[in-house]
Amino acid sequence: MNTTTFLQYCLAGISIGGIYAMIAIGYTMVYGILRLINFAHGDIFMMAAYFMIFAMVDFALPWYVSLALVAIATVLLGVFIEKIAYKPLRSAPRMSIMISAIGVSYLLQNLATYLFSALPKGYPQIPFLMTNINLGGISTSVVTFITPILTIIFVVLLMQLINHTKIGMAMRAVSKDFETSQLMGIKINRIISITFVIGCFLAAVGSVLYFTPRPSVYPMAGSLPGLKCFIAAVFGGIGSIPGAVLGGFLIGLCETFIKAAGYSEFSDVFTFLILIVMLLFKPTGLFGEKIAEKV
Amino acid sequence: MSNILEIKNLVVSYGGIEAVKGISMEVPQGQIVTLIGANGAGKSTTLKSISGIVRPKEASILFDGEEMVGKSPDYIVSKGITLVPEGRRVFPNLTVMENLKIGAYLRKDNLKDDLEYVFRLFPRLKEREWQMAGTLSGGEQQMLAVGRALMSKPKLIMMDEPSLGLAPLVVKDIFRIIQTINEEGITVLLIEQNANMALKIAHKAYVIETGKITMEGTGLELLENEEIKEAYLGKSKK
């Protein structure tokens, strides 16, 4: 492997890692606030891809209008799911809400199969994203190049929001203590909705970036990427945003290099192996908080 | 003297079991009222019902003449009722400053004067402004919880066991602060297991037993009462 190919793989790995990071943020934020692993998140990501097909293929809208519509539709879907499937279970045992999330995941997959058939549908191309560019000998497409940049921009904005705004302060408070947050006058349902808005917006962006270089979408297309991003979130320490980002990049890089070494069929095995090893030796993940339940 | 808070026939049940069985009480404007009673008597539940965190089965809770039952906790806070919860419950992952600011979450005006006021009351908090609240000592956390509640500019401040788990000297401090706050015009509704201290500063006191009010009077009256002495003050009737 010479330097150019090595750098090429690095870029590809960071790029797919950036997408994983964006989706992993959705898992980690929802967990941080609701202590819920939102198993439907990967399927929301898949639905975003179908929304794109609707907008660009069926309605033949220009790509920039489509992008805005996809973001809005995905966010609405996520908030709607929260209101219907999670909010009524707010005081139920945690297991119930998790089962509800698994139910929503299957519901979305089957709904997509019913509405759009199980056959793969072609994903629309945004021409300028697929343009080839040459960076000092590394030839790549625009989408591969801008993905990590977009990821970093969004992460920085998100960290600013969480650490330096009133809403962010409320989110941190709610993530620690529902009841006391209410006593401060915080409307917790509103904060939870905002969390879903952010998570689903990032899933929509991730979806466009993920499917653009891929030919087609099918109803199960969100399942495996969703799982990998969940693993990225666990790896980084679920509940921690920097952890999810680091986890996403690491898994993206490892996966790419395993494929480059000629073991494509083992790349997913490896991801799950990471999960098992992490859970065995550091169950709280890289940046996870220690779970010390106070009596 | 007018009552800022009037509770009539408060009944709260948790899963079919009645924790509070028809409490009625009045809190006069500008006074310190205390509610004493053993563990599980229904004291905390009463305060949580006033805050809107617990939905009573039936009740009328009038604050400044306005019905509060069925209102959301944020509405109740915005009307001027605040609760310092049992066990302090400061946000450990927020700095001292942020904890104070979050106390003023619903306010849109300038907080500068109120922050100065809280820091004057609790100079220790000023020193630790940028520290995470989780790293504070128990007494400091209690000060922060009170300061946080004051940041909402309450008319009525309710405190649930503010002396719990604190060293005797710190308890003295906290009670002194409660009196200071009251002298500045804020009505106080105080729940305590430390009945001795609470009755000494209270203008009016209620005794609650297994969900019912069993006695009421001025702080001094109850302090002198033989039954109270035996049950709550640890002094036997010889």
Coordinates of C-alpha atoms in Angstrom, one line a residue:
Chain A
M1 CA 0.0 0.0 0.0
N2 CA 1.6 3.3 -1.0
T3 CA 1.0 6.6 0.6
T4 CA -1.6 7.8 -1.9
T5 CA -3.8 4.7 -1.6
F6 CA -3.3 4.8 2.2
L7 CA -4.5 8.4 2.3
Q8 CA -7.4 7.5 0.0
Y9 CA -8.6 4.8 2.4
C10 CA -8.1 7.2 5.3
L11 CA -10.4 9.7 3.6
A12 CA -13.0 7.1 2.7
G13 CA -12.9 5.8 6.3
I14 CA -13.2 9.3 7.8
S15 CA -16.1 10.0 5.4
I16 CA -18.2 6.9 6.3
G17 CA -17.2 7.5 9.9
G18 CA -18.6 11.0 9.7
I19 CA -21.9 9.6 8.6
Y20 CA -21.8 7.0 11.4
A21 CA -21.0 9.8 13.8
M22 CA -24.0 11.9 12.8
I23 CA -26.4 9.0 13.3
A24 CA -24.7 7.9 16.5
I25 CA -25.4 11.4 17.9
G26 CA -29.1 10.7 17.5
Y27 CA -28.8 7.5 19.6
T28 CA -26.6 9.0 22.2
M29 CA -28.7 12.2 22.7
V30 CA -32.0 10.3 23.0
Y31 CA -30.3 7.9 25.5
G32 CA -28.9 10.8 27.4
I33 CA -32.3 12.3 28.0
L34 CA -34.7 9.4 28.0
R35 CA -32.4 6.5 28.9
L36 CA -33.9 4.9 25.9
I37 CA -32.1 3.1 23.0
N38 CA -34.1 4.3 20.1
F39 CA -34.0 1.2 17.9
A40 CA -36.1 3.0 15.4
H41 CA -33.4 5.5 14.6
G42 CA -31.8 3.4 11.8
D43 CA -35.2 3.1 10.2
I44 CA -35.9 6.8 10.4
F45 CA -32.6 7.1 8.5
M46 CA -34.0 4.7 5.9
M47 CA -37.2 6.6 5.7
A48 CA -35.3 9.8 5.0
A49 CA -33.8 8.1 2.0
Y50 CA -37.3 7.3 0.7
F51 CA -38.4 10.9 1.3
M52 CA -35.5 12.0 -0.9
I53 CA -36.7 9.6 -3.7
F54 CA -40.2 11.1 -3.4
A55 CA -39.0 14.6 -3.6
M56 CA -36.4 14.3 -6.4
V57 CA -37.8 11.5 -8.5
D58 CA -41.5 11.4 -8.0
F59 CA -42.0 15.2 -7.7
A60 CA -38.9 16.1 -9.7
L61 CA -38.0 18.9 -7.3
P62 CA -34.6 20.6 -7.5
W63 CA -32.1 19.1 -5.1
Y64 CA -31.9 22.0 -2.7
V65 CA -35.7 22.0 -2.2
S66 CA -35.6 18.3 -1.8
L67 CA -32.9 18.5 0.9
A68 CA -34.9 20.9 2.9
L69 CA -38.1 18.8 2.5
V70 CA -36.2 15.6 3.5
A71 CA -34.9 17.4 6.6
I72 CA -38.3 18.6 7.6
A73 CA -40.1 15.3 6.9
T74 CA -37.6 13.3 8.8
V75 CA -37.7 15.6 11.8
L76 CA -41.5 15.5 11.8
L77 CA -41.5 11.7 11.6
G78 CA -39.1 11.5 14.6
V79 CA -41.1 13.9 16.7
F80 CA -44.3 12.1 15.8
I81 CA -42.9 8.7 16.8
E82 CA -41.8 10.2 20.1
K83 CA -45.3 11.6 20.8
I84 CA -47.1 8.4 19.8
A85 CA -44.8 5.6 20.9
Y86 CA -42.6 6.9 23.7
K87 CA -44.4 9.8 25.5
P88 CA -47.3 7.7 26.8
L89 CA -44.8 5.4 28.4
R90 CA -42.9 8.2 30.2
S91 CA -43.5 6.7 33.6
A92 CA -43.5 3.1 32.5
P93 CA -40.6 0.7 33.3
R94 CA -37.7 1.2 30.9
M95 CA -38.1 -2.2 29.4
S96 CA -41.6 -1.2 28.1
I97 CA -40.4 1.8 26.2
M98 CA -37.5 -0.1 24.7
I99 CA -39.9 -2.8 23.4
S100 CA -42.0 0.0 22.0
A101 CA -38.9 1.3 20.2
I102 CA -38.2 -2.2 18.7
G103 CA -41.9 -2.2 17.6
V104 CA -41.6 1.1 15.9
S105 CA -38.5 -0.2 14.1
Y106 CA -40.3 -3.2 12.7
L107 CA -43.4 -1.0 11.9
L108 CA -41.3 1.4 9.8
Q109 CA -39.5 -1.5 7.9
N110 CA -42.8 -3.1 7.2
L111 CA -44.6 0.1 6.4
A112 CA -41.8 0.9 3.9
T113 CA -42.1 -2.6 2.4
Y114 CA -45.9 -2.2 2.1
L115 CA -45.7 1.3 0.6
F116 CA -42.7 1.2 -1.6
S117 CA -42.3 -2.6 -2.1
A118 CA -39.3 -4.6 -1.0
L119 CA -37.5 -4.1 -4.3
P120 CA -34.6 -1.7 -4.2
K121 CA -35.4 1.8 -5.6
G122 CA -32.8 3.9 -7.3
Y123 CA -31.5 6.7 -5.2
P124 CA -31.4 10.1 -7.0
Q125 CA -28.1 11.6 -7.8
I126 CA -27.2 15.2 -6.9
P127 CA -24.8 15.8 -9.7
F128 CA -22.3 18.2 -8.0
L129 CA -21.9 15.8 -5.0
M130 CA -20.7 13.1 -7.3
T131 CA -18.2 15.2 -9.2
N132 CA -14.7 13.8 -9.0
I133 CA -12.1 16.0 -7.4
N134 CA -8.4 15.5 -7.1
L135 CA -6.6 16.5 -3.9
G136 CA -2.9 16.2 -4.3
G137 CA -3.1 12.8 -6.1
I138 CA -6.0 11.5 -4.1
S139 CA -9.0 11.2 -6.4
T140 CA -12.3 11.3 -4.7
S141 CA -15.9 12.5 -5.0
V142 CA -17.2 15.8 -3.5
V143 CA -19.5 13.9 -1.2
T144 CA -16.7 11.9 0.4
F145 CA -14.7 15.0 0.9
I146 CA -17.4 17.2 2.4
T147 CA -18.9 14.6 4.7
P148 CA -16.3 14.8 7.5
I149 CA -16.2 18.6 7.1
L150 CA -20.0 18.8 7.6
T151 CA -19.8 16.4 10.5
I152 CA -17.3 18.5 12.3
I153 CA -19.3 21.7 11.6
F154 CA -22.5 20.1 13.0
V155 CA -20.7 18.7 16.0
V156 CA -19.2 22.1 16.9
L157 CA -22.5 23.8 16.5
L158 CA -24.2 21.1 18.6
M159 CA -21.6 21.4 21.4
Q160 CA -22.1 25.2 21.4
L161 CA -25.9 24.7 21.7
I162 CA -25.6 22.3 24.5
N163 CA -22.9 24.0 26.5
H164 CA -23.6 27.7 25.9
T165 CA -27.3 28.2 25.4
K166 CA -30.3 28.2 27.7
I167 CA -31.9 25.3 25.8
G168 CA -28.7 23.4 26.1
M169 CA -28.5 24.0 29.8
A170 CA -32.1 22.8 30.1
M171 CA -31.2 19.6 28.1
R172 CA -28.3 18.9 30.5
A173 CA -30.6 19.4 33.5
V174 CA -33.4 17.2 32.1
S175 CA -30.9 14.5 31.3
K176 CA -30.0 14.3 35.0
D177 CA -33.3 14.8 36.8
F178 CA -36.8 15.1 35.3
E179 CA -38.6 16.1 38.4
T180 CA -36.3 18.8 39.6
S181 CA -36.2 20.2 36.0
Q182 CA -39.9 20.5 36.1
L183 CA -39.6 22.4 39.4
M184 CA -37.4 24.9 37.6
G185 CA -40.3 25.5 35.2
I186 CA -38.7 23.5 32.3
K187 CA -41.3 21.9 30.0
I188 CA -39.6 18.5 29.7
N189 CA -41.7 17.3 26.8
R190 CA -40.5 20.3 24.8
I191 CA -36.9 19.5 25.6
I192 CA -37.4 15.9 24.6
S193 CA -39.0 17.0 21.3
I194 CA -36.0 19.3 20.7
T195 CA -33.7 16.3 21.2
F196 CA -35.6 14.3 18.7
V197 CA -35.5 17.2 16.2
I198 CA -31.7 17.4 16.5
G199 CA -31.2 13.6 16.3
C200 CA -33.5 13.3 13.3
F201 CA -32.1 16.3 11.5
L202 CA -28.6 14.7 11.7
A203 CA -30.0 11.4 10.6
A204 CA -31.5 13.1 7.5
V205 CA -28.2 14.7 6.6
G206 CA -26.4 11.4 7.2
S207 CA -28.9 9.7 5.0
V208 CA -28.3 11.9 2.1
L209 CA -24.6 11.6 2.4
Y210 CA -24.7 7.9 2.9
F211 CA -27.0 7.0 0.0
T212 CA -25.7 9.5 -2.5
P213 CA -22.7 7.3 -3.6
R214 CA -24.9 4.1 -3.3
P215 CA -27.2 3.0 -6.1
S216 CA -30.4 2.1 -4.3
V217 CA -32.6 2.0 -1.1
Y218 CA -34.6 -0.8 0.2
P219 CA -36.8 -1.1 3.4
M220 CA -34.0 -2.9 5.4
A221 CA -31.3 -0.5 4.3
G222 CA -31.4 1.3 7.7
S223 CA -31.0 -1.7 9.8
L224 CA -27.3 -2.5 9.6
P225 CA -26.1 1.1 9.5
G226 CA -28.3 1.8 12.4
L227 CA -26.8 -1.0 14.4
K228 CA -23.3 0.0 13.6
C229 CA -24.0 3.6 14.7
F230 CA -25.5 2.3 17.9
I231 CA -22.3 0.4 18.5
A232 CA -20.4 3.6 17.8
A233 CA -22.4 5.3 20.5
V234 CA -21.8 2.5 22.9
F235 CA -18.1 2.4 22.1
G236 CA -17.8 6.1 22.8
G237 CA -19.9 5.8 25.9
I238 CA -23.6 6.1 25.4
G239 CA -24.9 9.5 26.5
S240 CA -21.7 11.3 25.5
I241 CA -21.7 13.3 22.2
P242 CA -17.9 13.5 21.8
G243 CA -17.8 9.7 22.5
A244 CA -20.4 9.0 19.7
V245 CA -18.4 11.1 17.3
L246 CA -15.1 9.4 18.1
G247 CA -16.8 6.0 18.0
G248 CA -18.3 6.8 14.6
F249 CA -15.0 7.8 13.1
L250 CA -13.2 4.8 14.6
I251 CA -15.6 2.3 13.3
G252 CA -15.7 3.9 9.9
L253 CA -11.9 3.8 9.7
C254 CA -11.5 0.3 10.9
E255 CA -14.2 -1.0 8.6
T256 CA -12.6 0.7 5.6
F257 CA -9.2 -0.7 6.3
I258 CA -10.5 -4.2 6.8
K259 CA -12.2 -4.0 3.4
A260 CA -9.0 -2.6 1.9
A261 CA -7.1 -5.5 3.3
G262 CA -9.4 -7.8 1.3
Y263 CA -11.6 -9.0 4.2
S264 CA -14.8 -7.3 3.1
E265 CA -17.0 -10.1 4.5
F266 CA -15.4 -9.7 7.9
S267 CA -15.9 -5.9 8.3
D268 CA -19.3 -6.2 10.1
V269 CA -18.0 -9.1 12.2
F270 CA -15.3 -6.8 13.3
T271 CA -17.7 -4.0 14.3
F272 CA -19.6 -6.4 16.5
L273 CA -16.4 -7.8 17.9
I274 CA -15.5 -4.3 19.0
L275 CA -18.8 -4.1 20.8
I276 CA -18.3 -7.3 22.7
V277 CA -14.7 -6.5 23.7
M278 CA -15.7 -3.0 24.8
L279 CA -18.6 -4.3 26.9
L280 CA -16.3 -6.9 28.5
F281 CA -13.5 -4.5 29.4
K282 CA -15.1 -1.0 29.7
P283 CA -18.9 -1.3 29.7
T284 CA -19.3 2.4 30.1
G285 CA -17.4 3.1 26.8
L286 CA -14.6 5.6 26.2
F287 CA -16.3 8.7 27.7
G288 CA -19.3 7.2 29.4
E289 CA -20.4 8.4 32.8
K290 CA -20.0 6.0 35.7
I291 CA -23.4 4.7 36.6
A292 CA -23.6 5.3 40.3
E293 CA -27.2 5.1 41.4
K294 CA -27.5 7.2 44.5
V295 CA -29.8 5.9 47.1
Chain B
M1 CA -53.8 38.9 57.5
S2 CA -54.6 37.3 54.2
N3 CA -53.7 33.8 53.3
I4 CA -51.3 33.4 50.3
L5 CA -52.0 29.7 50.1
E6 CA -55.2 27.8 51.0
I7 CA -55.4 24.0 50.7
K8 CA -58.8 22.4 51.1
N9 CA -59.3 18.7 51.4
L10 CA -56.2 17.5 49.6
V11 CA -56.4 13.8 48.8
V12 CA -53.5 12.1 47.0
S13 CA -53.3 8.4 46.2
Y14 CA -50.5 6.4 44.8
G15 CA -51.7 3.3 43.0
G16 CA -54.9 3.0 45.1
I17 CA -53.2 3.7 48.5
E18 CA -54.1 7.1 49.9
A19 CA -50.9 8.9 51.0
V20 CA -52.7 12.1 51.9
K21 CA -56.2 11.8 53.2
G22 CA -57.9 15.1 53.1
I23 CA -55.5 17.8 54.4
S24 CA -56.6 21.4 54.8
M25 CA -54.2 24.1 55.7
E26 CA -53.6 27.8 55.4
V27 CA -50.4 29.7 54.9
P28 CA -50.7 33.4 55.8
Q29 CA -48.8 35.9 53.7
G30 CA -45.3 36.7 54.9
Q31 CA -45.1 34.0 57.6
I32 CA -43.1 30.9 58.2
V33 CA -45.4 27.9 58.4
T34 CA -44.1 24.5 59.2
L35 CA -45.5 21.0 58.7
I36 CA -44.0 18.4 61.0
G37 CA -44.5 14.7 61.1
A38 CA -42.9 11.3 60.8
N39 CA -41.6 9.6 57.7
G40 CA -44.3 8.6 55.3
A41 CA -46.9 10.9 56.9
G42 CA -47.5 12.6 53.6
K43 CA -45.4 15.8 54.0
S44 CA -43.5 15.6 50.8
T45 CA -46.5 14.5 48.8
T46 CA -48.3 17.6 50.0
L47 CA -45.6 19.9 48.7
K48 CA -45.3 18.0 45.4
S49 CA -49.1 18.4 44.9
I50 CA -48.7 22.2 45.4
S51 CA -45.9 22.2 42.9
G52 CA -48.0 20.3 40.3
I53 CA -45.6 17.4 40.2
V54 CA -48.1 15.0 41.8
R55 CA -51.7 15.1 40.6
P56 CA -54.1 15.0 43.6
K57 CA -57.1 12.8 43.5
E58 CA -59.2 15.7 44.8
A59 CA -58.3 19.1 46.3
S60 CA -58.6 22.8 46.0
I61 CA -55.3 24.6 46.2
L62 CA -55.7 28.4 46.1
F63 CA -52.6 30.5 45.6
D64 CA -53.3 34.3 45.7
G65 CA -56.9 33.3 45.1
E66 CA -56.2 31.3 42.0
E67 CA -56.9 27.6 41.7
M68 CA -53.6 25.7 41.1
V69 CA -54.9 22.1 40.9
G70 CA -54.5 20.8 37.4
K71 CA -52.0 23.5 36.4
S72 CA -48.6 22.5 34.9
P73 CA -45.5 22.8 37.1
D74 CA -44.1 25.5 34.9
Y75 CA -47.2 27.6 35.2
I76 CA -47.1 27.2 39.0
V77 CA -43.5 28.3 39.1
S78 CA -44.3 31.3 37.0
K79 CA -47.0 32.3 39.5
G80 CA -44.3 32.5 42.3
I81 CA -44.3 29.1 44.0
T82 CA -41.0 27.3 44.3
L83 CA -39.9 24.1 45.9
V84 CA -36.5 23.3 47.4
P85 CA -36.7 19.5 47.0
E86 CA -35.7 16.9 49.6
G87 CA -32.1 15.8 49.2
R88 CA -31.2 19.1 47.6
R89 CA -31.3 17.8 44.0
V90 CA -28.9 20.3 42.5
F91 CA -27.9 19.5 39.0
P92 CA -24.4 17.8 39.5
N93 CA -23.4 18.2 35.9
L94 CA -24.1 22.0 35.8
T95 CA -21.8 24.6 37.4
V96 CA -22.9 26.6 40.4
M97 CA -23.6 29.5 38.2
E98 CA -25.7 27.4 35.8
N99 CA -27.7 26.0 38.6
L100 CA -28.6 29.5 39.7
K101 CA -29.4 30.5 36.2
I102 CA -31.6 27.5 35.6
G103 CA -33.6 28.5 38.7
A104 CA -34.5 31.6 36.8
Y105 CA -35.4 29.6 33.7
L106 CA -38.8 31.2 33.1
R107 CA -37.6 34.7 33.7
K108 CA -36.7 36.9 30.8
D109 CA -35.4 39.9 32.7
N110 CA -32.0 40.7 33.9
L111 CA -30.6 38.4 36.6
K112 CA -27.7 40.5 37.8
D113 CA -29.3 41.9 40.9
D114 CA -30.7 38.6 42.0
L115 CA -27.4 36.8 41.5
E116 CA -25.7 39.4 43.6
Y117 CA -28.5 38.9 46.2
V118 CA -27.9 35.2 46.3
F119 CA -24.2 35.6 46.5
R120 CA -24.6 38.1 49.4
L121 CA -26.7 35.5 51.2
F122 CA -24.3 32.7 50.4
P123 CA -20.7 34.0 49.9
R124 CA -19.5 30.5 49.6
L125 CA -21.3 30.0 46.3
K126 CA -19.6 33.0 44.8
E127 CA -16.2 31.4 45.5
R128 CA -17.3 28.3 43.8
E129 CA -19.2 29.9 40.9
W130 CA -17.5 27.8 38.2
Q131 CA -17.3 24.5 40.0
M132 CA -19.6 21.7 39.1
A133 CA -22.4 21.5 41.6
G134 CA -21.7 17.8 42.1
T135 CA -18.4 18.6 43.7
L136 CA -19.9 20.8 46.5
S137 CA -20.3 19.6 50.1
G138 CA -23.8 18.7 51.4
G139 CA -24.2 22.1 53.1
E140 CA -23.0 24.0 50.1
Q141 CA -25.4 22.0 47.9
Q142 CA -28.3 22.9 50.2
M143 CA -27.3 26.6 50.0
L144 CA -27.2 26.2 46.2
A145 CA -30.7 24.6 46.2
V146 CA -32.1 27.5 48.2
G147 CA -30.3 30.1 46.1
R148 CA -31.6 28.3 42.9
A149 CA -35.1 28.5 44.3
L150 CA -34.7 32.2 45.1
M151 CA -33.6 32.9 41.5
S152 CA -37.2 32.4 40.4
K153 CA -38.3 35.4 42.5
P154 CA -40.8 33.4 44.5
K155 CA -43.6 34.7 46.6
L156 CA -43.8 31.4 48.4
I157 CA -40.8 29.2 49.0
M158 CA -41.4 25.6 50.1
M159 CA -38.6 23.6 51.6
D160 CA -38.6 19.9 52.0
E161 CA -36.3 18.8 54.9
P162 CA -33.6 21.4 54.3
S163 CA -31.6 20.1 57.4
L164 CA -31.5 16.5 56.3
G165 CA -28.0 15.0 56.6
L166 CA -26.3 18.2 57.5
A167 CA -23.9 18.9 60.4
P168 CA -25.5 20.8 63.3
L169 CA -23.6 24.0 62.6
V170 CA -24.7 24.0 59.0
V171 CA -28.3 23.3 60.1
K172 CA -28.1 26.5 62.2
D173 CA -26.9 28.4 59.2
I174 CA -29.7 27.1 57.1
F175 CA -32.4 28.1 59.6
R176 CA -30.9 31.5 60.0
I177 CA -31.1 31.9 56.2
I178 CA -34.7 30.8 56.2
Q179 CA -35.5 33.5 58.7
T180 CA -33.6 36.1 56.7
I181 CA -35.4 35.2 53.5
N182 CA -38.7 35.4 55.4
E183 CA -37.9 38.8 56.8
E184 CA -37.4 40.1 53.3
G185 CA -41.0 39.3 52.6
I186 CA -41.1 35.8 51.2
T187 CA -43.6 33.4 52.7
V188 CA -42.0 30.1 53.8
L189 CA -43.6 26.7 54.0
L190 CA -41.2 24.4 55.7
I191 CA -41.3 20.6 56.2
E192 CA -39.0 19.3 58.9
Q193 CA -38.1 16.2 60.9
N194 CA -36.0 18.5 63.0
A195 CA -39.2 19.6 64.8
N196 CA -37.4 21.5 67.5
M197 CA -35.7 23.9 65.2
A198 CA -38.7 24.2 62.9
L199 CA -41.1 25.0 65.6
K200 CA -38.8 27.6 67.1
I201 CA -38.8 29.8 64.0
A202 CA -42.4 29.0 62.8
H203 CA -45.2 31.5 63.2
K204 CA -47.7 28.7 62.6
A205 CA -47.3 24.9 62.6
Y206 CA -49.3 21.8 61.6
V207 CA -48.7 18.2 62.7
I208 CA -49.4 15.6 60.1
E209 CA -49.9 11.9 60.9
T210 CA -50.5 9.2 58.3
G211 CA -52.0 11.6 55.8
K212 CA -54.1 13.7 58.2
I213 CA -53.6 16.9 60.1
T214 CA -53.8 16.1 63.8
M215 CA -52.9 19.3 65.4
E216 CA -52.3 23.0 64.6
G217 CA -51.2 26.1 66.4
T218 CA -48.4 28.6 66.7
G219 CA -44.9 27.3 66.8
L220 CA -44.6 28.1 70.5
E221 CA -47.8 26.4 71.4
L222 CA -46.8 23.2 69.8
L223 CA -43.3 23.4 71.3
E224 CA -44.9 23.5 74.7
N225 CA -47.4 20.7 74.0
E226 CA -46.8 17.6 76.0
E227 CA -47.8 15.1 73.2
I228 CA -45.5 16.9 70.7
K229 CA -42.7 16.9 73.2
E230 CA -42.9 13.2 73.5
A231 CA -43.5 12.2 69.9
Y232 CA -41.3 14.7 68.0
L233 CA -38.9 16.4 70.4
G234 CA -37.7 13.4 72.2
K235 CA -38.6 14.6 75.7
S236 CA -40.6 12.3 77.8
K237 CA -43.5 13.5 80.0
K238 CA -42.1 12.4 83.3

